[in-house]
Amino acid sequence: MSLDVDGLTVVIGGRTVVDGVSFSVGDGDRFGIVGSSGSGKSVTALAIMGLLPDGAVVSGSIRYDGRELTRLGERERAGTRGRSIGMVFQEPRTALNPIRTVGRQIAEPLRIHEGLTRADAWSRARELAARVALPEPDLLLRRYPHQLSGGQRQRVCIAMALAARPRILIADEPTTALDVTVQAEILSLFQRLTRESGTSLVFITHDLAVLRTVAEHAMVLDDGRMVEEATVERLLTEPAAPASVALLAAARATAWKRSFDGGAR
Amino acid sequence: MEAIFRRGRPVSAPLLEASGLAREYSLPRDALFRRRDVTRALAPTDLIVRDGEALGIVGESGSGKSTLVRLLLGLDTPSAGRVLFRGHEVTGVRGRRLNWLRRETGVVFQDPYASLDPRMTVGRIVAEPLVGLRIGGDHAGLVADVLVKVGLDPDMTTRYPHEFSGGQRQRIALARAIVHGPRLLVGDEPLSALDVTVRAQILELLRGLRDTLGLTLVIVSHDIGVVHDLCTSIAVMKDGEIVERGATTEVLSHPAHDYTRRLLAAVPSLD
């Protein structure tokens, strides 16, 4: 499996939002996309998913396992979504349908993509809930999104994204809306899931400290352009592009360095 | 807290003093004749904030941070307990009779896209406390002065919020919060909605205002980095209670409560 993006350019309403971005993600890679807001991170992800708004003009190439995704029709594209590439969004509250139980929302893509029966889909939903460490799955799967906490909702979204066994998981700021203790749990969940199943991860964030915990390699976007690609270690120690330097300086300005051993954990 | 009381009367009252402050909300009924369940947003809490202090309130969502701040500002009525601002009663006073408190306080909220009226010019937005609190004087002059203080061009008063970036909007919100010369500035997650690079700039601005205007700060934040940088003391909240309170350096380097240790251990680090 590989995802190869080459010269990706996205124009929305006459404005070039992503400008000639190229990168590759191979089997089991954990790749980060970093940048400040408006740098084109999310649009890059949506372009890969084929979820851009109407009127967005995409050029360049997005190949998944050698297959050109940009030339697929919407029907075929929908077939790759979820099955080849799954996605987790920032705000788990708006990513879920408020009037359906979360169990149904996890089971639904299984019935569509894999033609499972209702009962089989439900038991797979239970397995997935266990994999993402959703507590008391029998109880929580029958609940509606508003009855869950933010962290539980994000676990449900991750279970949904994993339901059709995608080879690549794209996560767009998946912990930004969460409390710091919950964030730590979700980040370690991402680490565990990618290690266990060999799923590749594309992780979008503006937070270099978060990036460090989940990705090995990353690119920095600035105003739609890729300005640097390097190992995360290098971005944190010797950033080269001005935008990377500015990101690190801003992160350092508001960072707090733990000076005790961290206690019970 | 010693040597403040002489013959039972406060010599100089602290800026803000809450005692036994609590807030409960009753939940909707499950059934017609069943008693309403009550959820406790804030357990009976004592808190003193002194002049010149910069207090950071940290804790996870739902821990009661915003409830506490709303009660301290007289924006909500407690189920029990009282709040004194410089020895004057806040609790139970409402509407215009609380204007004296509004003059002494300013508030900045999390989202500068939601907190500014899109139909008002910047000049009107920033002047609103002066008008609402019936403060006399040269409003245009005061607005121009405060815009300079927050690092904005004083000529932008005729423009509208949508013409500004998130960081500039938060500067406008800050200008509105301090235009009437309050003693206490309260921020409810004032940096959380901002981009990383902008966050550092606004943090710098807040620090500058704290020092040059001698403001007392109460900052609600889940960002330990912000609290570490800006605040002299910390209150850690969990499930509607303050579980730990102390000087910032002390709490961050020697957290006493188990929850504080877990919270600090969860902060991702750059190194």
XYZ file of C-alpha atoms in Angstrom:
536
model
C 0.000 0.000 0.000
C 1.139 3.527 -0.665
C -0.405 6.949 -0.973
C 1.407 9.254 -3.378
C 0.380 12.870 -3.645
C 2.097 14.792 -6.405
C 1.741 18.496 -7.189
C -1.650 18.689 -5.481
C -3.246 22.077 -6.074
C -6.686 23.103 -4.850
C -8.395 26.314 -5.929
C -11.544 27.353 -4.087
C -13.428 30.456 -5.171
C -10.483 31.685 -7.259
C -8.077 31.400 -4.331
C -5.257 28.841 -4.401
C -5.606 27.147 -1.017
C -3.187 24.272 -1.614
C -0.321 24.945 -3.992
C 1.700 22.102 -5.519
C 1.973 19.842 -2.449
C 3.746 16.477 -2.857
C 4.311 13.699 -0.327
C 4.181 9.915 0.039
C 2.937 7.705 2.828
C 3.968 4.051 2.844
C 2.835 0.985 4.780
C 2.822 1.596 8.515
C 4.165 5.154 8.171
C 3.098 7.739 10.679
C 3.156 11.025 8.812
C 2.343 14.486 10.189
C 1.009 17.580 8.413
C 1.748 20.731 10.421
C 1.014 24.413 9.939
C -0.857 27.353 11.399
C -4.548 27.846 10.639
C -5.298 28.600 7.003
C -2.109 26.895 5.808
C -4.045 24.272 3.828
C -3.742 21.240 6.144
C -7.408 20.322 6.269
C -8.022 21.033 2.582
C -5.184 18.647 1.713
C -6.888 15.933 3.779
C -10.312 16.624 2.289
C -8.831 16.496 -1.221
C -7.417 13.027 -0.510
C -10.813 11.924 0.809
C -12.650 13.488 -2.146
C -14.731 15.533 0.269
C -14.007 19.056 -0.983
C -16.953 21.431 -1.387
C -18.565 21.823 -4.810
C -16.695 24.296 -6.970
C -13.258 23.338 -5.646
C -10.847 22.747 -8.526
C -8.284 20.002 -7.917
C -5.219 19.450 -10.075
C -2.154 17.275 -9.645
C -2.292 13.636 -8.724
C -3.421 11.559 -5.738
C -2.555 7.890 -6.219
C -3.579 5.120 -3.871
C -1.811 1.846 -4.650
C -1.027 3.203 -8.102
C -4.668 4.059 -8.794
C -5.389 7.682 -9.671
C -8.125 8.873 -7.277
C -8.677 12.294 -8.833
C -10.026 10.723 -12.026
C -12.548 8.446 -10.288
C -16.234 9.267 -10.440
C -18.118 9.973 -7.211
C -19.496 6.409 -7.017
C -16.105 4.737 -7.252
C -14.626 7.374 -4.987
C -17.223 6.618 -2.320
C -16.124 2.999 -2.501
C -12.556 3.871 -1.501
C -13.662 6.163 1.295
C -13.705 4.282 4.545
C -12.425 1.055 2.985
C -9.037 2.306 1.765
C -8.760 5.560 3.652
C -10.655 6.396 6.847
C -10.892 9.803 8.442
C -11.329 11.231 11.939
C -12.340 14.878 12.329
C -11.574 17.507 14.933
C -14.946 17.993 16.541
C -16.544 14.673 17.515
C -19.782 16.426 18.353
C -20.473 17.565 14.802
C -18.996 14.486 13.115
C -21.734 12.250 14.530
C -25.404 12.107 13.631
C -27.287 13.362 16.709
C -30.457 11.316 16.123
C -28.917 7.858 15.777
C -27.355 5.716 18.453
C -23.588 5.539 18.160
C -23.738 1.737 17.745
C -25.863 2.142 14.624
C -23.424 4.709 13.283
C -20.513 2.304 13.658
C -22.466 -0.622 12.209
C -23.864 1.292 9.220
C -20.663 1.466 7.110
C -20.139 -2.260 7.740
C -23.503 -3.104 6.236
C -22.792 -0.860 3.254
C -19.146 -1.731 2.593
C -19.089 -5.372 3.608
C -22.738 -6.359 3.161
C -22.954 -7.690 6.707
C -26.286 -8.585 8.275
C -27.633 -6.395 11.030
C -26.569 -8.854 13.746
C -23.076 -9.367 12.309
C -22.571 -5.637 11.893
C -23.598 -5.114 15.502
C -21.168 -7.677 16.816
C -18.381 -6.107 14.740
C -19.374 -2.726 16.218
C -18.902 -4.281 19.653
C -15.432 -5.564 18.735
C -14.486 -2.143 17.378
C -15.781 -0.440 20.506
C -13.554 -2.735 22.537
C -10.570 -1.992 20.300
C -10.890 1.750 20.832
C -11.369 1.081 24.569
C -14.871 2.519 24.766
C -15.983 1.637 28.305
C -19.085 -0.559 28.798
C -19.700 -1.058 25.053
C -23.058 -2.817 25.524
C -24.398 0.207 27.321
C -22.680 3.031 25.438
C -23.365 1.716 21.922
C -27.087 2.128 22.611
C -26.642 5.768 23.562
C -26.952 8.903 21.457
C -23.917 11.151 20.861
C -25.051 13.830 23.331
C -25.106 11.243 26.115
C -21.362 10.588 25.748
C -18.379 12.646 26.878
C -16.100 14.324 24.316
C -13.452 11.625 24.684
C -16.025 8.828 24.310
C -17.426 10.517 21.208
C -13.963 10.723 19.665
C -13.442 7.008 20.403
C -16.701 6.322 18.552
C -15.481 8.391 15.580
C -12.225 6.427 15.521
C -14.147 3.147 15.667
C -16.273 4.358 12.723
C -13.168 5.294 10.748
C -11.635 1.870 11.435
C -14.831 -0.079 10.752
C -14.106 -0.955 7.109
C -10.440 -1.781 7.913
C -8.831 1.121 6.034
C -5.124 0.902 5.223
C -4.670 4.612 5.936
C -6.221 6.651 8.714
C -6.298 10.433 8.305
C -6.834 12.325 11.563
C -7.470 16.078 11.361
C -6.698 17.715 14.730
C -8.510 14.854 16.493
C -7.554 15.957 20.010
C -7.782 19.752 19.749
C -11.304 19.875 21.194
C -10.466 17.511 24.067
C -9.148 18.011 27.602
C -5.462 17.404 28.052
C -5.910 14.190 30.066
C -8.333 12.830 27.457
C -5.990 13.984 24.700
C -3.195 11.875 26.193
C -5.478 8.793 26.181
C -6.574 9.330 22.565
C -2.983 9.899 21.403
C -1.858 6.647 22.973
C -4.870 4.960 21.359
C -3.644 6.156 17.937
C -0.161 4.823 18.708
C -1.524 1.454 19.760
C -3.938 1.081 16.826
C -1.342 1.884 14.177
C 1.181 -0.443 15.793
C -1.316 -3.315 16.145
C -2.835 -3.267 12.691
C -0.080 -1.723 10.561
C -2.501 0.986 9.457
C -0.699 4.064 8.152
C -1.483 7.334 9.879
C -1.678 10.841 8.468
C -1.963 13.155 11.455
C -2.831 16.838 11.039
C -2.044 19.226 13.865
C -0.803 22.715 14.697
C 0.694 21.435 17.940
C 4.299 20.279 17.662
C 4.238 18.663 21.096
C 1.277 16.525 20.010
C 2.928 15.767 16.664
C 5.958 14.424 18.481
C 3.914 11.747 20.240
C 2.307 10.289 17.090
C 4.441 10.908 13.989
C 7.979 10.150 12.859
C 8.009 12.217 9.711
C 6.169 15.419 8.842
C 5.740 18.229 6.363
C 5.173 21.859 7.199
C 2.592 23.822 5.189
C 2.582 27.584 4.959
C 0.021 29.471 2.905
C -0.792 26.319 0.920
C 2.807 25.463 0.083
C 4.968 22.729 1.489
C 7.961 24.557 2.926
C 9.745 21.703 4.670
C 9.659 17.944 4.988
C 11.768 16.296 7.650
C 11.771 13.913 10.579
C 9.792 15.244 13.527
C 12.955 15.138 15.629
C 14.651 17.455 13.136
C 11.675 19.850 12.986
C 11.878 20.158 16.762
C 15.620 20.700 16.921
C 16.758 22.295 13.648
C 13.774 23.628 11.698
C 14.958 25.081 8.385
C 12.075 26.983 6.766
C 11.028 30.310 8.318
C 7.471 28.980 8.859
C 8.848 25.944 10.731
C 11.050 28.187 12.858
C 8.057 30.411 13.666
C 5.894 27.407 14.598
C 8.530 26.055 16.950
C 9.157 29.490 18.494
C 5.415 29.934 19.107
C 5.160 26.458 20.623
C 8.134 27.136 22.877
C 6.681 30.502 23.949
C 3.606 28.865 25.434
C 5.117 25.524 26.418
C 5.584 24.416 29.949
C 8.313 21.943 30.743
C 7.472 19.320 33.300
C 10.053 19.242 36.049
C 8.787 16.373 38.193
C 8.639 12.692 37.360
C 4.980 12.615 36.359
C 3.644 10.755 39.357
C 1.471 7.713 39.124
C 1.506 7.155 35.364
C -4.205 34.811 55.645
C -2.966 35.877 59.078
C -2.789 39.442 60.407
C -5.607 40.605 58.196
C -8.239 40.681 60.906
C -8.110 43.193 63.736
C -10.863 43.087 66.341
C -12.878 40.894 64.055
C -12.984 43.409 61.218
C -10.975 43.199 58.018
C -8.225 45.820 57.881
C -8.059 45.709 54.116
C -10.518 43.432 52.430
C -9.140 41.191 49.700
C -10.146 42.095 46.164
C -12.325 39.032 45.841
C -13.535 36.692 48.547
C -15.877 33.762 48.129
C -17.110 31.738 51.077
C -19.132 28.550 50.934
C -19.924 29.392 47.318
C -21.944 26.603 45.668
C -24.105 26.105 42.608
C -26.535 23.300 41.919
C -28.698 22.824 38.876
C -31.897 20.804 38.940
C -32.262 18.376 36.054
C -35.475 17.854 34.106
C -37.918 15.431 35.725
C -37.794 11.794 34.663
C -41.495 11.462 35.382
C -44.261 13.816 36.380
C -44.404 13.121 40.108
C -40.795 12.246 40.706
C -38.542 14.698 42.474
C -36.056 16.522 40.282
C -32.513 15.282 40.435
C -29.907 17.854 41.288
C -26.477 18.077 39.745
C -23.710 19.843 41.601
C -21.703 22.190 39.393
C -19.780 23.724 42.283
C -19.346 22.265 45.762
C -19.167 24.783 48.653
C -15.953 26.639 47.853
C -13.829 29.231 49.644
C -11.514 31.375 47.566
C -9.568 34.577 48.125
C -7.992 36.605 45.334
C -5.700 39.442 46.428
C -4.766 42.666 44.655
C -2.085 42.112 42.034
C -2.500 38.352 42.072
C -2.784 36.476 38.781
C -4.843 33.370 39.445
C -5.044 30.549 36.924
C -8.002 28.174 37.250
C -7.263 24.843 35.581
C -9.200 21.600 35.262
C -11.018 19.483 32.707
C -14.281 20.453 31.037
C -17.205 20.114 33.392
C -15.004 20.629 36.456
C -16.777 23.863 37.411
C -14.237 26.452 36.229
C -16.675 28.608 34.293
C -19.396 28.212 36.944
C -17.010 29.540 39.580
C -15.998 32.508 37.434
C -19.615 33.389 36.581
C -20.513 33.389 40.274
C -17.494 35.522 41.178
C -18.593 38.129 38.634
C -22.215 38.124 39.784
C -23.345 36.762 36.426
C -25.079 33.840 38.096
C -26.781 33.341 41.466
C -25.239 30.785 43.844
C -27.321 28.099 45.546
C -25.368 28.842 48.722
C -22.574 31.045 49.969
C -21.545 34.574 49.087
C -19.058 36.646 47.144
C -17.491 39.861 48.406
C -15.617 42.250 46.123
C -13.421 44.515 48.243
C -15.712 43.704 51.143
C -18.885 44.648 49.253
C -21.638 42.141 48.731
C -21.976 40.818 45.170
C -24.377 37.956 45.799
C -28.063 38.784 45.556
C -27.460 42.157 43.876
C -28.708 42.366 40.329
C -28.966 44.595 37.265
C -27.855 48.232 37.442
C -27.246 47.939 41.174
C -24.225 45.847 40.253
C -22.735 48.519 37.959
C -20.095 49.380 40.562
C -18.792 45.805 40.163
C -18.907 46.007 36.355
C -16.711 49.130 36.537
C -14.126 47.209 38.508
C -14.126 44.157 36.245
C -13.565 43.270 32.595
C -14.113 39.941 30.874
C -12.608 38.280 27.788
C -14.198 35.150 26.377
C -12.826 32.252 24.386
C -14.122 32.846 20.894
C -13.514 36.292 19.370
C -15.750 35.268 16.469
C -18.730 34.896 18.813
C -18.076 37.660 21.340
C -18.093 40.670 18.984
C -21.352 41.948 17.463
C -20.851 41.730 13.677
C -23.143 44.739 13.077
C -21.228 47.124 15.333
C -18.136 49.072 14.368
C -14.989 48.506 16.398
C -15.409 51.968 17.900
C -18.887 51.173 19.203
C -17.861 47.727 20.443
C -14.959 49.068 22.467
C -16.955 52.053 23.782
C -19.875 49.891 24.910
C -18.797 49.528 28.567
C -18.410 53.327 28.782
C -21.939 53.809 27.465
C -23.521 50.913 29.351
C -21.942 51.893 32.666
C -22.687 55.588 32.080
C -19.081 56.614 32.398
C -18.521 60.225 31.304
C -15.575 61.812 29.565
C -14.109 61.720 26.103
C -15.183 58.292 24.842
C -13.431 58.650 21.474
C -10.187 59.552 23.231
C -10.472 56.648 25.691
C -11.178 54.201 22.845
C -8.196 55.447 20.813
C -5.932 55.131 23.890
C -7.009 51.598 24.669
C -6.657 50.465 21.036
C -3.029 51.614 21.134
C -2.551 49.726 24.419
C -3.656 46.458 22.814
C -1.470 47.031 19.771
C -4.113 48.130 17.259
C -4.284 51.165 14.998
C -6.531 53.803 16.671
C -7.872 54.756 13.228
C -9.705 51.455 12.775
C -12.762 52.454 14.826
C -15.045 52.710 11.782
C -14.323 49.175 10.603
C -16.298 45.995 11.356
C -15.182 42.767 13.120
C -15.257 40.659 9.947
C -12.410 42.759 8.542
C -10.079 41.419 11.235
C -8.216 38.177 11.875
C -8.832 36.043 14.975
C -5.858 37.530 16.800
C -6.901 41.109 16.021
C -10.448 40.323 17.150
C -9.161 39.044 20.457
C -7.226 42.323 20.798
C -10.507 44.195 20.184
C -12.227 42.040 22.827
C -9.373 42.841 25.238
C -9.676 46.564 24.492
C -13.386 46.384 25.356
C -12.581 44.536 28.584
C -10.174 47.206 29.873
C -11.457 50.470 28.332
C -13.220 51.496 31.559
C -10.121 50.931 33.697
C -11.127 47.836 35.711
C -9.003 46.440 38.550
C -9.787 42.834 37.730
C -9.540 41.193 34.322
C -11.192 37.817 33.945
C -10.456 35.566 30.971
C -12.440 32.413 30.227
C -10.055 30.422 27.990
C -8.937 33.665 26.297
C -6.267 31.947 24.176
C -7.821 28.562 23.372
C -9.512 29.502 20.102
C -6.418 31.194 18.699
C -3.812 29.859 16.325
C -0.453 28.833 17.900
C 1.532 31.787 16.585
C -1.207 34.259 17.517
C -1.538 32.658 20.945
C 2.045 33.592 21.794
C 1.410 37.231 20.788
C -1.786 37.581 22.836
C -0.092 35.922 25.806
C 2.660 38.535 25.557
C 0.037 41.285 25.372
C -1.802 39.989 28.460
C 1.446 39.849 30.386
C 2.239 43.429 29.348
C -1.205 44.714 30.375
C -0.982 42.911 33.708
C 2.306 44.678 34.472
C 1.675 48.164 33.061
C -1.917 48.538 34.293
C -1.390 46.617 37.538
C -4.377 44.397 36.744
C -5.415 41.519 38.945
C -6.060 38.499 36.720
C -8.309 35.471 36.981
C -7.649 33.251 33.969
C -9.572 30.056 33.265
C -7.487 27.817 31.048
C -6.843 24.198 30.322
C -3.432 25.162 28.941
C -0.796 24.669 31.627
C 1.747 26.577 29.500
C -0.425 29.704 29.567
C -1.030 29.497 33.301
C 2.658 28.863 33.954
C 3.564 31.963 31.965
C 0.921 34.373 33.162
C -0.231 33.380 36.626
C 1.281 33.748 40.075
C -1.058 31.201 41.628
C -3.161 28.240 40.569
C -6.430 26.641 41.588
C -6.919 23.119 40.232
C -10.554 22.054 39.881
C -12.048 18.603 39.598
C -15.729 17.610 39.803
C -16.846 20.990 41.110
C -14.187 21.325 43.786
C -10.882 23.122 44.125
C -8.594 20.184 44.889
C -5.356 22.128 45.011
C -4.492 25.806 45.425
C -1.065 27.399 45.712
C 1.720 29.368 44.104
C 2.226 28.450 40.440
C 5.852 27.366 40.777
C 5.036 25.285 43.858
C 2.010 23.495 42.371
C 3.696 22.823 39.025
C 6.916 21.491 40.496
C 5.439 19.688 43.537
C 1.840 18.798 42.731
C 0.250 17.485 45.924
C -3.081 16.182 44.677
C -3.263 13.017 42.634
C -5.438 14.663 39.990
C -2.966 17.538 39.565
C -0.196 15.000 39.005
C -2.248 13.196 36.367
C -3.169 16.494 34.688
C 0.446 17.656 34.520
C 1.684 14.261 33.373
C -0.747 14.398 30.439
C 0.650 17.642 29.016
C 2.572 16.756 25.850
C 6.108 18.076 25.819
C 8.391 19.403 23.089
C 11.492 17.752 24.554
